[in-house]
Amino acid sequence: MGVQGFQEYLEKRCPGAAVPVDLLKLARTAGRQPPHHHHHHHHHPHHPSSLPPPPPPARILVDADSGLQRLYGGYQTDWVCGGEWNAMLGYLAALSQACLYQGGLELVVVFNGTLGKDRWPEWARRAQGQRQTAQLIVNHVGSKATPPPRAWFLPPACLSHCVRLAMFRFRVR
């Protein structure tokens, strides 16, 4: 189940659980809270000075399949020639740092790794569209010798896997 399926499940089973939020406002609110330090004081549960543990940070759930192009760093000028992998790593590092250290938010990225039989027609349509876009790109680069329009962005085949590995590297769940 991807993020979209999860959201549909929540909306159906838990009305009011999924609500739109202003991410900038959320980050500012979370950023004003003092940082959570994990000191290991030995408090006894019956001692009046023991405090409950701090609440976990707010989480931002990102659907990697829907936002793969943005996770790649947006429209790279050189994406036709194999992409700018170092730029992608820099972008993902900055994103994870901004969420956790500057915004007090936990970034959670979900990849839908399954392709059930019910998704085969969708996959076939997407593959056909990608083949057509690839043909447009090859024709454009061959005839005009310039980068193709940004609207024709076609992610490298291993992009999802590389983004997933980068997320592990930056300790994003």
XYZ file of N, CA and C in Angstrom:
519
model
N 0.862 -1.170 0.000
C 0.000 0.000 0.000
C 0.904 1.227 0.000
N 0.692 2.098 -0.952
C 1.434 3.348 -1.008
C 0.788 4.400 -0.129
N 1.326 5.602 -0.175
C 0.793 6.690 0.641
C -0.640 7.020 0.233
N -0.920 7.001 -1.065
C -2.278 7.313 -1.514
C -3.267 6.291 -0.956
N -2.916 5.012 -1.007
C -3.776 3.978 -0.441
C -3.922 4.134 1.062
N -2.826 4.502 1.722
C -2.869 4.732 3.167
C -3.796 5.902 3.495
N -3.697 6.973 2.713
C -4.559 8.133 2.939
C -6.026 7.766 2.709
N -6.298 7.016 1.651
C -7.676 6.584 1.394
C -8.197 5.724 2.539
N -7.345 4.836 3.054
C -7.726 3.993 4.187
C -8.052 4.852 5.405
N -7.173 5.818 5.704
C -7.410 6.700 6.851
C -8.702 7.486 6.696
N -8.914 8.051 5.515
C -10.117 8.854 5.293
C -11.386 8.020 5.439
N -11.312 6.755 5.024
C -12.478 5.881 5.098
C -12.692 5.359 6.520
N -11.611 4.935 7.184
C -11.716 4.278 8.490
C -11.596 5.223 9.679
N -10.917 6.339 9.495
C -10.675 7.279 10.601
C -11.006 8.696 10.142
N -12.279 9.024 10.019
C -12.634 10.368 9.541
C -11.984 11.450 10.412
N -11.436 12.444 9.762
C -10.807 13.548 10.485
C -9.346 13.317 10.820
N -8.810 12.117 10.521
C -7.410 11.834 10.851
C -6.455 12.516 9.875
N -6.840 12.610 8.619
C -5.995 13.248 7.610
C -6.548 14.643 7.346
N -5.768 15.636 7.729
C -6.206 17.018 7.552
C -5.120 17.804 6.824
N -5.518 18.764 5.995
C -4.508 19.598 5.344
C -3.829 20.497 6.376
N -2.538 20.716 6.195
C -1.792 21.586 7.102
C -0.927 22.535 6.297
N -0.588 23.640 6.906
C 0.352 24.595 6.331
C 1.732 24.173 6.826
N 2.545 23.575 5.940
C 3.838 23.042 6.364
C 4.760 24.126 6.906
N 4.712 25.307 6.319
C 5.555 26.392 6.799
C 5.180 26.767 8.226
N 3.889 26.874 8.493
C 3.419 27.199 9.840
C 3.787 26.081 10.821
N 3.622 24.834 10.392
C 3.973 23.695 11.233
C 5.458 23.707 11.575
N 6.295 23.966 10.580
C 7.737 24.001 10.818
C 8.114 25.141 11.751
N 7.485 26.293 11.579
C 7.789 27.424 12.463
C 7.386 27.122 13.894
N 6.225 26.497 14.076
C 5.759 26.146 15.417
C 6.693 25.127 16.046
N 7.049 24.096 15.283
C 7.943 23.064 15.807
C 9.333 23.632 16.051
N 9.763 24.573 15.207
C 11.087 25.162 15.355
C 11.225 26.037 16.581
N 10.107 26.547 17.113
C 10.156 27.392 18.310
C 10.237 26.577 19.590
N 9.921 25.286 19.500
C 9.982 24.452 20.687
C 11.439 24.163 21.006
N 11.775 24.099 22.293
C 13.160 23.798 22.637
C 13.523 22.404 22.151
N 14.784 22.205 21.767
C 15.191 20.887 21.284
C 15.064 19.851 22.392
N 14.772 18.637 21.994
C 14.623 17.552 22.954
C 15.996 16.944 23.203
N 16.476 17.045 24.432
C 17.745 16.431 24.791
C 17.437 15.152 25.539
N 18.117 14.125 25.201
C 17.867 12.845 25.834
C 18.900 12.621 26.932
N 18.678 13.254 28.067
C 19.546 13.060 29.217
C 19.036 11.859 29.981
N 19.919 11.088 30.479
C 19.514 9.909 31.221
C 19.626 10.191 32.711
N 18.627 10.840 33.241
C 18.561 11.083 34.670
C 17.862 9.892 35.296
N 18.251 9.571 36.491
C 17.624 8.454 37.177
C 16.544 8.984 38.090
N 15.332 9.085 37.539
C 14.180 9.506 38.321
C 13.421 8.265 38.738
N 12.903 8.309 39.912
C 12.058 7.220 40.363
C 10.640 7.547 39.945
N 9.885 6.561 39.485
C 8.533 6.833 38.988
C 7.635 7.480 40.028
N 7.886 7.209 41.301
C 7.035 7.792 42.326
C 7.534 9.156 42.777
N 8.677 9.592 42.280
C 9.248 10.880 42.663
C 8.517 11.990 41.926
N 8.093 13.059 42.616
C 7.294 14.108 41.972
C 8.018 14.864 40.863
N 9.359 14.845 40.830
C 10.059 15.636 39.815
C 10.221 14.887 38.495
N 9.778 13.633 38.424
C 9.933 12.910 37.160
C 8.950 13.479 36.134
N 9.478 13.704 34.956
C 8.685 14.297 33.879
C 8.383 13.237 32.830
N 7.252 13.367 32.173
C 6.973 12.422 31.088
C 7.956 12.664 29.947
N 8.201 11.654 29.148
C 9.125 11.854 28.025
C 8.556 12.879 27.057
N 9.432 13.600 26.374
C 8.943 14.603 25.422
C 8.189 13.916 24.286
N 7.227 14.625 23.702
C 6.476 14.027 22.592
C 7.386 13.836 21.382
N 7.078 12.864 20.554
C 7.890 12.683 19.349
C 7.686 13.870 18.413
N 8.650 14.122 17.535
C 8.485 15.249 16.608
C 7.336 14.985 15.640
N 6.785 16.060 15.107
C 5.755 15.921 14.071
C 6.394 15.230 12.871
N 5.618 14.442 12.189
C 6.143 13.689 11.048
C 5.537 14.200 9.746
N 6.376 14.254 8.735
C 5.923 14.570 7.381
C 6.054 13.290 6.577
N 4.935 12.811 6.056
C 4.909 11.590 5.266
C 4.949 11.973 3.792
N 5.959 11.482 3.084
C 6.148 11.816 1.675
C 5.962 10.555 0.836
N 5.132 10.653 -0.179
C 4.932 9.567 -1.131
C 6.048 9.666 -2.166
N 7.032 8.783 -2.061
C 8.193 8.856 -2.946
C 7.813 8.674 -4.404
N 6.844 7.805 -4.667
C 6.466 7.560 -6.059
C 5.873 8.800 -6.712
N 5.109 9.567 -5.955
C 4.504 10.786 -6.503
C 5.494 11.940 -6.552
N 6.446 11.955 -5.633
C 7.379 13.074 -5.546
C 8.789 12.733 -5.963
N 8.958 11.675 -6.750
C 10.300 11.223 -7.114
C 11.113 12.306 -7.812
N 10.468 13.042 -8.692
C 11.180 14.100 -9.413
C 11.682 15.174 -8.457
N 10.880 15.550 -7.467
C 11.305 16.555 -6.490
C 12.396 15.991 -5.587
N 12.291 14.706 -5.213
C 13.324 14.103 -4.377
C 14.646 14.009 -5.129
N 14.575 13.939 -6.436
C 15.769 13.924 -7.279
C 16.432 15.300 -7.283
N 15.717 16.296 -6.805
C 16.263 17.643 -6.760
C 15.581 18.567 -7.745
N 14.487 18.112 -8.296
C 13.775 18.958 -9.247
C 14.277 18.718 -10.651
N 14.211 19.732 -11.439
C 14.623 19.616 -12.832
C 16.111 19.890 -12.937
N 16.898 18.844 -13.051
C 18.335 19.018 -13.251
C 18.561 19.390 -14.711
N 19.466 20.303 -14.938
C 19.712 20.710 -16.320
C 20.382 19.600 -17.117
N 21.067 18.689 -16.431
C 21.816 17.660 -17.137
C 21.206 16.272 -16.968
N 19.921 16.200 -16.674
C 19.340 14.892 -16.385
C 19.354 13.946 -17.572
N 19.377 14.460 -18.787
C 19.402 13.595 -19.966
C 20.720 12.837 -20.048
N 21.788 13.436 -19.569
C 23.112 12.821 -19.664
C 23.421 11.909 -18.482
N 22.431 11.515 -17.735
C 22.674 10.573 -16.650
C 22.374 11.152 -15.295
N 22.034 12.398 -15.245
C 21.650 12.990 -13.969
C 22.824 13.528 -13.189
N 22.511 14.313 -12.238
C 23.507 14.897 -11.357
C 23.350 14.242 -9.990
N 23.985 13.097 -9.814
C 23.792 12.326 -8.588
C 24.299 13.061 -7.355
N 25.421 13.764 -7.470
C 25.916 14.518 -6.315
C 24.960 15.641 -5.939
N 24.358 16.268 -6.939
C 23.370 17.316 -6.658
C 22.161 16.712 -5.954
N 21.758 15.511 -6.369
C 20.630 14.842 -5.720
C 20.962 14.542 -4.261
N 22.153 14.008 -4.004
C 22.546 13.707 -2.624
C 22.597 14.977 -1.787
N 23.106 16.057 -2.359
C 23.142 17.331 -1.640
C 21.748 17.834 -1.322
N 20.838 17.701 -2.277
C 19.459 18.136 -2.064
C 18.799 17.310 -0.969
N 18.950 15.989 -1.026
C 18.324 15.123 -0.019
C 18.928 15.348 1.362
N 20.239 15.590 1.428
C 20.870 15.892 2.719
C 20.310 17.188 3.285
N 20.191 18.206 2.439
C 19.653 19.495 2.896
C 18.200 19.354 3.335
N 17.419 18.568 2.604
C 16.018 18.356 2.961
C 15.897 17.668 4.315
N 16.657 16.609 4.524
C 16.566 15.893 5.798
C 17.069 16.756 6.947
N 18.133 17.515 6.731
C 18.658 18.404 7.773
C 17.659 19.502 8.104
N 17.048 20.076 7.074
C 16.086 21.161 7.297
C 14.883 20.667 8.081
N 14.426 19.482 7.766
C 13.255 18.943 8.483
C 13.591 18.670 9.936
N 14.654 17.929 10.176
C 14.934 17.477 11.528
C 15.561 18.553 12.395
N 16.631 19.162 11.918
C 17.394 20.051 12.786
C 16.881 21.480 12.807
N 16.336 21.939 11.692
C 15.852 23.313 11.664
C 14.355 23.395 11.911
N 13.619 22.374 11.482
C 12.173 22.428 11.616
C 11.614 21.575 12.728
N 12.428 20.703 13.316
C 11.931 19.822 14.357
C 10.924 18.813 13.838
N 11.004 18.482 12.560
C 10.061 17.562 11.925
C 10.790 16.283 11.530
N 10.099 15.174 11.619
C 10.676 13.911 11.175
C 10.166 13.615 9.771
N 11.084 13.428 8.856
C 10.741 13.131 7.473
C 10.604 11.622 7.320
N 9.465 11.166 6.831
C 9.223 9.747 6.578
C 8.866 9.622 5.104
N 9.653 8.851 4.373
C 9.443 8.691 2.939
C 8.998 7.256 2.674
N 7.878 7.114 1.968
C 7.301 5.798 1.707
C 7.422 5.476 0.224
N 7.977 4.303 -0.045
C 8.086 3.794 -1.405
C 7.099 2.645 -1.550
N 6.313 2.662 -2.602
C 5.390 1.563 -2.856
C 6.138 0.525 -3.670
N 6.643 -0.482 -3.001
C 7.498 -1.456 -3.662
C 6.768 -2.602 -4.327
N 5.466 -2.632 -4.243
C 4.741 -3.757 -4.820
C 4.079 -3.360 -6.130
N 3.912 -4.333 -6.968
C 3.174 -4.125 -8.211
C 2.174 -5.270 -8.336
N 1.091 -5.141 -7.591
C 0.048 -6.158 -7.629
C -0.627 -6.190 -8.988
N -1.326 -7.276 -9.226
C -2.001 -7.441 -10.523
C -2.952 -6.296 -10.832
N -3.529 -5.710 -9.794
C -4.459 -4.597 -10.016
C -3.753 -3.347 -10.530
N -2.433 -3.276 -10.375
C -1.680 -2.096 -10.832
C -1.003 -2.314 -12.179
N -1.093 -3.500 -12.767
C -0.453 -3.767 -14.044
C -0.935 -2.855 -15.161
N -2.234 -2.618 -15.301
C -2.675 -1.698 -16.370
C -2.090 -0.290 -16.191
N -2.026 0.173 -14.943
C -1.426 1.490 -14.667
C 0.050 1.490 -15.062
N 0.764 0.422 -14.710
C 2.177 0.310 -15.044
C 2.363 0.301 -16.563
N 1.519 -0.435 -17.279
C 1.626 -0.515 -18.740
C 1.383 0.850 -19.380
N 0.377 1.588 -18.878
C 0.107 2.945 -19.407
C 1.305 3.860 -19.161
N 1.857 3.784 -17.952
C 3.001 4.635 -17.619
C 4.214 4.274 -18.483
N 4.459 2.980 -18.677
C 5.586 2.540 -19.499
C 5.426 3.013 -20.943
N 4.215 2.935 -21.475
C 3.963 3.404 -22.842
C 4.216 4.908 -22.941
N 3.745 5.664 -21.964
C 3.984 7.110 -21.943
C 5.464 7.442 -21.852
N 6.208 6.662 -21.063
C 7.644 6.894 -20.939
C 8.368 6.587 -22.243
N 7.947 5.537 -22.941
C 8.561 5.232 -24.242
C 8.326 6.369 -25.232
N 7.113 6.918 -25.241
C 6.809 8.035 -26.138
C 7.629 9.268 -25.769
N 7.743 9.543 -24.474
C 8.542 10.689 -24.029
C 10.009 10.485 -24.386
N 10.518 9.268 -24.211
C 11.914 8.981 -24.563
C 12.154 9.228 -26.049
N 11.192 8.850 -26.879
C 11.333 9.083 -28.320
C 11.363 10.583 -28.624
N 10.507 11.357 -27.958
C 10.515 12.812 -28.132
C 11.868 13.400 -27.725
N 12.414 12.911 -26.615
C 13.701 13.414 -26.117
C 14.811 13.118 -27.111
N 14.874 11.879 -27.583
C 15.921 11.490 -28.533
C 15.808 12.322 -29.811
N 14.604 12.488 -30.313
C 14.413 13.298 -31.526
C 14.832 14.744 -31.289
N 14.462 15.306 -30.137
C 14.783 16.696 -29.824
C 16.296 16.898 -29.712
N 16.951 16.044 -28.927
C 18.400 16.187 -28.737
C 19.125 15.975 -30.060
N 18.666 15.003 -30.849
C 19.307 14.732 -32.139
C 19.133 15.846 -33.147
N 17.971 16.477 -33.159
C 17.719 17.504 -34.176
C 18.115 18.905 -33.729
N 17.981 19.207 -32.454
C 18.247 20.574 -31.988
C 19.540 20.711 -31.191
N 20.094 19.600 -30.730
C 21.331 19.597 -29.936
C 21.227 20.499 -28.705
N 20.036 20.542 -28.115
C 19.817 21.300 -26.878
C 19.095 20.389 -25.886
N 19.163 20.721 -24.608
C 18.421 19.912 -23.637
C 16.929 19.952 -23.943
N 16.229 18.871 -23.660
C 14.789 18.840 -23.918
C 14.034 19.715 -22.930
N 12.786 20.024 -23.221
C 11.984 20.822 -22.290
C 11.843 20.109 -20.941
N 11.730 20.897 -19.903
C 11.605 20.335 -18.556
C 10.382 19.440 -18.409
N 9.337 19.741 -19.140
C 8.109 18.947 -19.048
C 8.330 17.505 -19.492
N 9.400 17.238 -20.208
C 9.682 15.889 -20.671
C 10.583 15.125 -19.710
N 10.742 15.596 -18.520
C 11.607 14.924 -17.549
C 11.265 13.439 -17.480
N 12.264 12.622 -17.627
C 12.104 11.176 -17.554
C 13.154 10.676 -16.565
N 12.727 10.193 -15.406
C 13.698 9.808 -14.385
C 14.549 8.625 -14.827
N 15.806 8.600 -14.402
C 16.638 7.425 -14.679
C 15.959 6.174 -14.109
N 16.171 5.046 -14.749
C 15.472 3.814 -14.367
C 15.716 3.417 -12.913
N 16.881 3.672 -12.388
C 17.204 3.253 -11.023
C 16.970 4.365 -10.000
N 16.285 5.429 -10.388
C 16.153 6.587 -9.500
C 15.485 6.241 -8.175
N 14.412 5.488 -8.207
C 13.713 5.143 -6.968
C 14.648 4.411 -6.012
N 15.404 3.467 -6.531
C 16.347 2.709 -5.705
C 17.434 3.622 -5.134
N 17.968 4.521 -5.952
C 19.023 5.434 -5.490
C 18.504 6.403 -4.433
N 17.295 6.910 -4.613
C 16.705 7.804 -3.609
C 16.500 7.041 -2.306
N 16.031 5.804 -2.396
C 15.828 4.981 -1.198
C 17.154 4.792 -0.455
N 18.225 4.477 -1.174
C 19.535 4.305 -0.538
C 20.025 5.605 0.087
N 19.781 6.723 -0.584
C 20.178 8.018 -0.024
C 19.401 8.306 1.253
N 18.132 7.950 1.285
C 17.329 8.157 2.497
C 17.895 7.351 3.662
N 18.315 6.118 3.388
C 18.958 5.326 4.443
C 20.217 6.035 4.933
N 20.985 6.548 4.000
C 22.243 7.229 4.344
C 22.004 8.421 5.264
N 20.913 9.152 5.030
C 20.620 10.345 5.828
C 19.673 10.050 6.985
N 19.521 8.762 7.278
C 18.721 8.303 8.425
C 17.267 8.774 8.368
N 16.735 8.828 7.165
C 15.320 9.160 6.985
C 14.573 7.840 6.982
N 13.502 7.794 7.736
C 12.725 6.544 7.808
C 11.852 6.375 6.592
